Amino acid sequence: MGQLPIVAIVGRPNVGKSTLFNRITHSRRSIVGNEPGITRDRIYAEAEWLGKRFELVDTGGMLVGESAEIPAKIVAQARQALDQAALVILVVDGRSELTAPDIELAGLLRRTGKPLVLAVNKIETDAALVSATESYRLGIDRVIPVSAEHGRGVDDLLDCVTALIPEAAETAPAATASEIAVAIIGRPNVGKSTLLNQLTGDERAIVSETPGTTRDAVDTVVERDGAVYRLVDTAGIRRKGKTKLMAEKLSVVMARRHIRLSDIALLLIDATEGLTAPDATIGGYAHEAGKSVIVLVNKWDSVKDRRAASEELRNQAARRLKFLDYAPVLFISAKSGLGMSRVFPEIRKIAQARQRHIPTAELNRFLHSVDLERASTPASRKKKIYYMTQAASAPPRFILFTDKPGPLHFSFERYLVNQLRRKF
Ligand code: GDP
Ligand code: GDP
């Protein structure tokens, strides 16, 4: 149990901490153990959301009497839980004005350096959402309006929380935070192993070849300009000697596995063959898995009329790879080295963009500036978006608060995503 990330609920008395704690733990039927608290019978409980487990702590239960009213005392008495916490949920009462203690408490919590999520509680109606807007004054980017009593918004809160906390130790990903995990994907013979050789070419660049997460996988770790890249399962790239059909099928299976283990996928395309349907299939997996994709048009050295070829590729991409139209495209020759100097810097740039967190205030300025009327969505399927906040990065995930429940119409979503990409 000590391995589970701890999520601490903090707030002034009567904001609804205990109700929220009960809502998250009881309603999920996922409690496996609990411990008696000091003033409440239970202040710790294990919880689970979409397969991710964590330990929830109601710090309100640690405080007695007057000290529960004074921010510095709240933080001091909850210190132990706060020190261990992977994330802190600050609860405020959305039905009343923010109080000086709320603001002071938010300041103290910000100073802990822990990821913070603000739960604006007691928001039962859409009209009450307006008061959630006011809570930006607390300087916490992630604001989720909830009603602990009625359950409203609690799913969003849990989405946000679980996206931010680490996995329980046994399922930790292979790459450490400072490494950029890169997959080289593509059909047989597009040049994957040649590219691998170019990327690692200089023997001294290879830091280590370490076993990957699956037993027969071998990753190559490369250091360039101070950044560490983990090229996932490079043993698979060299797997040869299959029939053409087998190799084609295998390339798709391998791509799916490599994509899963990576942050960034280098989608290799053979310029002499153009963009084929299998290329698009493989690219589609990476896109759907939420990975960042860089398209590398390889064998550019063999192309005679480069202008015509790039024109042709652009047309093919518009048809087959439309969903990846945001992905950068580099023209390279893995064999001759042409264009290769741009590859690592591009990976690094994309890895940084992937980590980006856009402050809520900026997102809401964006929402005001974007003309949602222009989306080619049937009027009846459009929604009013009250505001939005970024719940997670790598890949970025956003939570939208709308007037009607249910998912966005696909064309409306696409319009919004495109505008977001353009702006940020
Ligand atoms: P705590 O002292 O911060 O733990 O707050 P409690 O969980 O004990 O709640 C304080 C009061 O607020 C109780 O009367 C709850 O019924 C009420 N409360 C909690 N959550 C909500 C909510 O979502 N909506 C409304 N209207 N009342 C709530
Ligand atoms: P893989 O099956 O994707 O790993 O592809 P390989 O790296 O084995 O390359 C397949 C063939 O394409 C080999 O004959 C390579 O020499 C050739 N090749 C790879 N990259 C280039 C390139 O940039 N230019 C040219 N002209 N040939 C290349």
PDB file of C-alpha atoms in Angstrom, residues 174-381:
ATOM      1  CA  ALA A 174      10.274   2.110 -18.932  1.00  0.00           C
ATOM      2  CA  ALA A 175      11.458   5.585 -19.778  1.00  0.00           C
ATOM      3  CA  THR A 176      12.274   7.934 -16.925  1.00  0.00           C
ATOM      4  CA  ALA A 177      10.899  11.441 -17.050  1.00  0.00           C
ATOM      5  CA  SER A 178      14.108  12.896 -18.423  1.00  0.00           C
ATOM      6  CA  GLU A 179      14.278  10.470 -21.333  1.00  0.00           C
ATOM      7  CA  ILE A 180      12.469  10.894 -24.593  1.00  0.00           C
ATOM      8  CA  ALA A 181      11.171   7.526 -25.800  1.00  0.00           C
ATOM      9  CA  VAL A 182      11.229   7.338 -29.582  1.00  0.00           C
ATOM     10  CA  ALA A 183       9.834   4.645 -31.865  1.00  0.00           C
ATOM     11  CA  ILE A 184      10.927   4.182 -35.462  1.00  0.00           C
ATOM     12  CA  ILE A 185       7.912   2.879 -37.348  1.00  0.00           C
ATOM     13  CA  GLY A 186       7.163   2.054 -40.952  1.00  0.00           C
ATOM     14  CA  ARG A 187       6.686  -0.646 -43.549  1.00  0.00           C
ATOM     15  CA  PRO A 188       9.443  -3.110 -44.402  1.00  0.00           C
ATOM     16  CA  ASN A 189      12.300  -1.651 -46.439  1.00  0.00           C
ATOM     17  CA  VAL A 190      11.488   1.996 -45.868  1.00  0.00           C
ATOM     18  CA  GLY A 191      14.861   2.293 -44.143  1.00  0.00           C
ATOM     19  CA  LYS A 192      14.214   1.796 -40.417  1.00  0.00           C
ATOM     20  CA  SER A 193      17.417  -0.026 -39.605  1.00  0.00           C
ATOM     21  CA  THR A 194      19.429   2.326 -41.810  1.00  0.00           C
ATOM     22  CA  LEU A 195      17.910   5.232 -39.879  1.00  0.00           C
ATOM     23  CA  LEU A 196      18.730   3.578 -36.591  1.00  0.00           C
ATOM     24  CA  ASN A 197      22.341   3.274 -37.695  1.00  0.00           C
ATOM     25  CA  GLN A 198      22.418   6.946 -38.642  1.00  0.00           C
ATOM     26  CA  LEU A 199      20.884   8.028 -35.358  1.00  0.00           C
ATOM     27  CA  THR A 200      23.300   5.986 -33.311  1.00  0.00           C
ATOM     28  CA  GLY A 201      26.045   6.018 -36.002  1.00  0.00           C
ATOM     29  CA  ASP A 202      28.754   7.417 -33.871  1.00  0.00           C
ATOM     30  CA  GLU A 203      29.395   4.511 -31.501  1.00  0.00           C
ATOM     31  CA  ARG A 204      30.186   6.862 -28.661  1.00  0.00           C
ATOM     32  CA  ALA A 205      26.673   8.242 -28.832  1.00  0.00           C
ATOM     33  CA  ILE A 206      25.258   4.998 -27.524  1.00  0.00           C
ATOM     34  CA  VAL A 207      24.973   5.159 -23.793  1.00  0.00           C
ATOM     35  CA  SER A 208      23.588   1.702 -23.316  1.00  0.00           C
ATOM     36  CA  GLU A 209      21.554  -1.041 -24.811  1.00  0.00           C
ATOM     37  CA  THR A 210      19.166  -1.982 -22.085  1.00  0.00           C
ATOM     38  CA  PRO A 211      16.411  -4.539 -21.953  1.00  0.00           C
ATOM     39  CA  GLY A 212      13.081  -2.869 -22.648  1.00  0.00           C
ATOM     40  CA  THR A 213       9.831  -3.530 -20.895  1.00  0.00           C
ATOM     41  CA  THR A 214       8.990  -6.671 -22.843  1.00  0.00           C
ATOM     42  CA  ARG A 215      11.345  -9.551 -22.417  1.00  0.00           C
ATOM     43  CA  ASP A 216      12.699  -9.823 -25.935  1.00  0.00           C
ATOM     44  CA  ALA A 217      12.905  -6.084 -26.536  1.00  0.00           C
ATOM     45  CA  VAL A 218      16.154  -4.153 -26.596  1.00  0.00           C
ATOM     46  CA  ASP A 219      16.205  -0.379 -26.349  1.00  0.00           C
ATOM     47  CA  THR A 220      19.086   1.804 -27.410  1.00  0.00           C
ATOM     48  CA  VAL A 221      19.756   4.832 -25.289  1.00  0.00           C
ATOM     49  CA  VAL A 222      21.464   7.722 -27.060  1.00  0.00           C
ATOM     50  CA  GLU A 223      22.656  11.037 -25.726  1.00  0.00           C
ATOM     51  CA  ARG A 224      22.752  14.131 -27.941  1.00  0.00           C
ATOM     52  CA  ASP A 225      23.351  17.705 -26.894  1.00  0.00           C
ATOM     53  CA  GLY A 226      22.464  16.928 -23.313  1.00  0.00           C
ATOM     54  CA  ALA A 227      19.200  15.177 -24.100  1.00  0.00           C
ATOM     55  CA  VAL A 228      18.701  11.451 -23.624  1.00  0.00           C
ATOM     56  CA  TYR A 229      16.721   9.511 -26.214  1.00  0.00           C
ATOM     57  CA  ARG A 230      15.496   5.988 -25.748  1.00  0.00           C
ATOM     58  CA  LEU A 231      15.001   4.323 -29.115  1.00  0.00           C
ATOM     59  CA  VAL A 232      12.515   1.634 -28.240  1.00  0.00           C
ATOM     60  CA  ASP A 233      12.919  -1.994 -29.160  1.00  0.00           C
ATOM     61  CA  THR A 234      15.642  -1.578 -31.710  1.00  0.00           C
ATOM     62  CA  ALA A 235      16.166  -5.323 -31.881  1.00  0.00           C
ATOM     63  CA  GLY A 236      12.839  -5.642 -33.659  1.00  0.00           C
ATOM     64  CA  ILE A 237      13.929  -3.220 -36.344  1.00  0.00           C
ATOM     65  CA  ARG A 238      16.646  -5.582 -37.483  1.00  0.00           C
ATOM     66  CA  ARG A 239      14.325  -8.567 -37.677  1.00  0.00           C
ATOM     67  CA  LYS A 240      14.707  -9.745 -41.260  1.00  0.00           C
ATOM     68  CA  GLY A 241      14.376 -12.841 -43.394  1.00  0.00           C
ATOM     69  CA  LYS A 242      10.610 -13.024 -43.587  1.00  0.00           C
ATOM     70  CA  THR A 243       8.436 -13.397 -46.641  1.00  0.00           C
ATOM     71  CA  LYS A 244       7.153 -10.109 -47.975  1.00  0.00           C
ATOM     72  CA  LEU A 245       3.641 -10.649 -46.685  1.00  0.00           C
ATOM     73  CA  MET A 246       4.854 -11.817 -43.293  1.00  0.00           C
ATOM     74  CA  ALA A 247       7.166  -8.836 -43.074  1.00  0.00           C
ATOM     75  CA  GLU A 248       4.304  -6.468 -43.904  1.00  0.00           C
ATOM     76  CA  LYS A 249       2.114  -7.954 -41.216  1.00  0.00           C
ATOM     77  CA  LEU A 250       4.916  -8.044 -38.717  1.00  0.00           C
ATOM     78  CA  SER A 251       5.707  -4.393 -39.358  1.00  0.00           C
ATOM     79  CA  VAL A 252       2.207  -3.425 -38.266  1.00  0.00           C
ATOM     80  CA  VAL A 253       2.354  -5.589 -35.150  1.00  0.00           C
ATOM     81  CA  MET A 254       5.760  -4.208 -34.270  1.00  0.00           C
ATOM     82  CA  ALA A 255       4.663  -0.654 -34.917  1.00  0.00           C
ATOM     83  CA  ARG A 256       1.772  -1.015 -32.504  1.00  0.00           C
ATOM     84  CA  ARG A 257       4.039  -2.342 -29.797  1.00  0.00           C
ATOM     85  CA  HIS A 258       6.707   0.283 -30.364  1.00  0.00           C
ATOM     86  CA  ILE A 259       4.134   3.047 -30.363  1.00  0.00           C
ATOM     87  CA  ARG A 260       2.820   1.938 -27.000  1.00  0.00           C
ATOM     88  CA  LEU A 261       6.280   2.189 -25.458  1.00  0.00           C
ATOM     89  CA  SER A 262       7.130   5.600 -26.885  1.00  0.00           C
ATOM     90  CA  ASP A 263       6.299   9.274 -26.612  1.00  0.00           C
ATOM     91  CA  ILE A 264       7.274  10.139 -30.130  1.00  0.00           C
ATOM     92  CA  ALA A 265       6.951   8.075 -33.290  1.00  0.00           C
ATOM     93  CA  LEU A 266       9.139   8.630 -36.332  1.00  0.00           C
ATOM     94  CA  LEU A 267       6.944   7.530 -39.215  1.00  0.00           C
ATOM     95  CA  LEU A 268       9.221   6.551 -42.060  1.00  0.00           C
ATOM     96  CA  ILE A 269       8.003   6.787 -45.629  1.00  0.00           C
ATOM     97  CA  ASP A 270       9.837   5.678 -48.755  1.00  0.00           C
ATOM     98  CA  ALA A 271       9.982   8.662 -51.101  1.00  0.00           C
ATOM     99  CA  THR A 272      10.534   6.430 -54.100  1.00  0.00           C
ATOM    100  CA  GLU A 273       7.222   4.683 -53.472  1.00  0.00           C
ATOM    101  CA  GLY A 274       5.171   7.585 -52.196  1.00  0.00           C
ATOM    102  CA  LEU A 275       2.700   7.497 -49.375  1.00  0.00           C
ATOM    103  CA  THR A 276       0.928   4.153 -49.361  1.00  0.00           C
ATOM    104  CA  ALA A 277      -2.155   2.904 -47.525  1.00  0.00           C
ATOM    105  CA  PRO A 278      -0.114   0.811 -45.039  1.00  0.00           C
ATOM    106  CA  ASP A 279       1.918   3.932 -44.178  1.00  0.00           C
ATOM    107  CA  ALA A 280      -1.333   5.656 -43.295  1.00  0.00           C
ATOM    108  CA  THR A 281      -2.499   2.691 -41.215  1.00  0.00           C
ATOM    109  CA  ILE A 282       0.670   2.706 -39.164  1.00  0.00           C
ATOM    110  CA  GLY A 283       0.504   6.488 -38.779  1.00  0.00           C
ATOM    111  CA  GLY A 284      -3.103   6.129 -37.658  1.00  0.00           C
ATOM    112  CA  TYR A 285      -2.112   3.896 -34.754  1.00  0.00           C
ATOM    113  CA  ALA A 286       0.372   6.456 -33.508  1.00  0.00           C
ATOM    114  CA  HIS A 287      -2.147   9.264 -33.801  1.00  0.00           C
ATOM    115  CA  GLU A 288      -4.875   7.334 -32.005  1.00  0.00           C
ATOM    116  CA  ALA A 289      -2.498   6.324 -29.239  1.00  0.00           C
ATOM    117  CA  GLY A 290      -1.918   9.997 -28.520  1.00  0.00           C
ATOM    118  CA  LYS A 291       1.724   9.935 -29.557  1.00  0.00           C
ATOM    119  CA  SER A 292       3.533  12.760 -31.278  1.00  0.00           C
ATOM    120  CA  VAL A 293       4.421  11.923 -34.848  1.00  0.00           C
ATOM    121  CA  ILE A 294       7.218  13.197 -37.051  1.00  0.00           C
ATOM    122  CA  VAL A 295       6.968  12.136 -40.677  1.00  0.00           C
ATOM    123  CA  LEU A 296      10.343  11.333 -42.214  1.00  0.00           C
ATOM    124  CA  VAL A 297      10.321  11.052 -45.984  1.00  0.00           C
ATOM    125  CA  ASN A 298      13.335   8.819 -46.538  1.00  0.00           C
ATOM    126  CA  LYS A 299      15.471   7.995 -49.596  1.00  0.00           C
ATOM    127  CA  TRP A 300      15.201  11.604 -50.688  1.00  0.00           C
ATOM    128  CA  ASP A 301      18.651  11.143 -52.271  1.00  0.00           C
ATOM    129  CA  SER A 302      17.117   8.807 -54.879  1.00  0.00           C
ATOM    130  CA  VAL A 303      14.444  11.246 -55.935  1.00  0.00           C
ATOM    131  CA  LYS A 304      15.269  12.991 -59.231  1.00  0.00           C
ATOM    132  CA  ASP A 305      12.560  15.609 -59.501  1.00  0.00           C
ATOM    133  CA  ARG A 306      12.169  16.717 -55.906  1.00  0.00           C
ATOM    134  CA  ARG A 307       9.673  19.424 -56.674  1.00  0.00           C
ATOM    135  CA  ALA A 308       7.270  17.062 -58.410  1.00  0.00           C
ATOM    136  CA  ALA A 309       7.823  14.412 -55.733  1.00  0.00           C
ATOM    137  CA  SER A 310       7.019  16.735 -52.856  1.00  0.00           C
ATOM    138  CA  GLU A 311       3.954  17.990 -54.708  1.00  0.00           C
ATOM    139  CA  GLU A 312       2.795  14.416 -55.226  1.00  0.00           C
ATOM    140  CA  LEU A 313       3.463  13.572 -51.578  1.00  0.00           C
ATOM    141  CA  ARG A 314       1.512  16.584 -50.434  1.00  0.00           C
ATOM    142  CA  ASN A 315      -1.478  15.421 -52.454  1.00  0.00           C
ATOM    143  CA  GLN A 316      -1.211  11.899 -51.132  1.00  0.00           C
ATOM    144  CA  ALA A 317      -0.899  13.185 -47.574  1.00  0.00           C
ATOM    145  CA  ALA A 318      -3.972  15.362 -47.967  1.00  0.00           C
ATOM    146  CA  ARG A 319      -5.896  12.250 -48.955  1.00  0.00           C
ATOM    147  CA  ARG A 320      -4.455   9.555 -46.725  1.00  0.00           C
ATOM    148  CA  LEU A 321      -2.812  11.313 -43.816  1.00  0.00           C
ATOM    149  CA  LYS A 322      -5.229  14.156 -43.189  1.00  0.00           C
ATOM    150  CA  PHE A 323      -5.483  13.326 -39.493  1.00  0.00           C
ATOM    151  CA  LEU A 324      -1.749  13.941 -39.189  1.00  0.00           C
ATOM    152  CA  ASP A 325      -1.683  17.282 -40.956  1.00  0.00           C
ATOM    153  CA  TYR A 326      -0.158  18.876 -37.837  1.00  0.00           C
ATOM    154  CA  ALA A 327       2.866  16.557 -37.895  1.00  0.00           C
ATOM    155  CA  PRO A 328       6.180  18.020 -39.034  1.00  0.00           C
ATOM    156  CA  VAL A 329       7.628  16.498 -42.217  1.00  0.00           C
ATOM    157  CA  LEU A 330      11.355  16.159 -42.816  1.00  0.00           C
ATOM    158  CA  PHE A 331      12.954  15.024 -46.052  1.00  0.00           C
ATOM    159  CA  ILE A 332      15.948  12.858 -45.328  1.00  0.00           C
ATOM    160  CA  SER A 333      18.294  10.199 -46.564  1.00  0.00           C
ATOM    161  CA  ALA A 334      19.120   7.786 -43.797  1.00  0.00           C
ATOM    162  CA  LYS A 335      21.753   6.313 -46.087  1.00  0.00           C
ATOM    163  CA  SER A 336      23.633   9.436 -47.161  1.00  0.00           C
ATOM    164  CA  GLY A 337      22.874  11.510 -44.080  1.00  0.00           C
ATOM    165  CA  LEU A 338      21.017  14.171 -46.044  1.00  0.00           C
ATOM    166  CA  GLY A 339      18.737  16.199 -43.766  1.00  0.00           C
ATOM    167  CA  MET A 340      19.662  14.074 -40.764  1.00  0.00           C
ATOM    168  CA  SER A 341      21.011  16.952 -38.677  1.00  0.00           C
ATOM    169  CA  ARG A 342      17.471  18.191 -38.193  1.00  0.00           C
ATOM    170  CA  VAL A 343      16.103  14.959 -36.773  1.00  0.00           C
ATOM    171  CA  PHE A 344      17.223  15.080 -33.128  1.00  0.00           C
ATOM    172  CA  PRO A 345      16.479  18.799 -32.719  1.00  0.00           C
ATOM    173  CA  GLU A 346      13.003  18.213 -34.126  1.00  0.00           C
ATOM    174  CA  ILE A 347      12.382  15.317 -31.734  1.00  0.00           C
ATOM    175  CA  ARG A 348      13.455  17.499 -28.864  1.00  0.00           C
ATOM    176  CA  LYS A 349      11.234  20.349 -29.951  1.00  0.00           C
ATOM    177  CA  ILE A 350       8.219  18.065 -30.240  1.00  0.00           C
ATOM    178  CA  ALA A 351       8.976  16.449 -26.883  1.00  0.00           C
ATOM    179  CA  GLN A 352       8.895  19.891 -25.300  1.00  0.00           C
ATOM    180  CA  ALA A 353       5.669  20.844 -27.030  1.00  0.00           C
ATOM    181  CA  ARG A 354       4.166  17.614 -25.771  1.00  0.00           C
ATOM    182  CA  GLN A 355       4.902  18.588 -22.164  1.00  0.00           C
ATOM    183  CA  ARG A 356       3.370  22.000 -22.553  1.00  0.00           C
ATOM    184  CA  HIS A 357       0.830  23.165 -20.032  1.00  0.00           C
ATOM    185  CA  ILE A 358      -1.354  26.043 -21.110  1.00  0.00           C
ATOM    186  CA  PRO A 359      -2.630  28.131 -18.221  1.00  0.00           C
ATOM    187  CA  THR A 360      -6.400  28.154 -17.819  1.00  0.00           C
ATOM    188  CA  ALA A 361      -6.585  31.920 -18.218  1.00  0.00           C
ATOM    189  CA  GLU A 362      -4.904  31.657 -21.638  1.00  0.00           C
ATOM    190  CA  LEU A 363      -7.218  28.861 -22.702  1.00  0.00           C
ATOM    191  CA  ASN A 364     -10.222  30.919 -21.801  1.00  0.00           C
ATOM    192  CA  ARG A 365      -8.890  33.921 -23.692  1.00  0.00           C
ATOM    193  CA  PHE A 366      -8.546  31.525 -26.598  1.00  0.00           C
ATOM    194  CA  LEU A 367     -12.161  30.379 -26.148  1.00  0.00           C
ATOM    195  CA  HIS A 368     -13.354  33.964 -26.288  1.00  0.00           C
ATOM    196  CA  SER A 369     -11.325  34.681 -29.407  1.00  0.00           C
ATOM    197  CA  VAL A 370     -12.272  31.602 -31.421  1.00  0.00           C
ATOM    198  CA  ASP A 371     -15.365  31.848 -33.573  1.00  0.00           C
ATOM    199  CA  LEU A 372     -17.241  28.631 -32.877  1.00  0.00           C
ATOM    200  CA  GLU A 373     -19.994  29.734 -35.250  1.00  0.00           C
ATOM    201  CA  ARG A 374     -17.638  28.925 -38.089  1.00  0.00           C
ATOM    202  CA  ALA A 375     -17.468  25.222 -37.287  1.00  0.00           C
ATOM    203  CA  SER A 376     -19.333  23.313 -39.996  1.00  0.00           C
ATOM    204  CA  THR A 377     -21.431  21.531 -37.386  1.00  0.00           C
ATOM    205  CA  PRO A 378     -25.229  21.331 -37.475  1.00  0.00           C
ATOM    206  CA  ALA A 379     -26.495  24.083 -35.182  1.00  0.00           C
ATOM    207  CA  SER A 380     -28.422  21.571 -33.073  1.00  0.00           C
ATOM    208  CA  ARG A 381     -25.196  19.690 -32.352  1.00  0.00           C
TER     209      ARG A 381
END
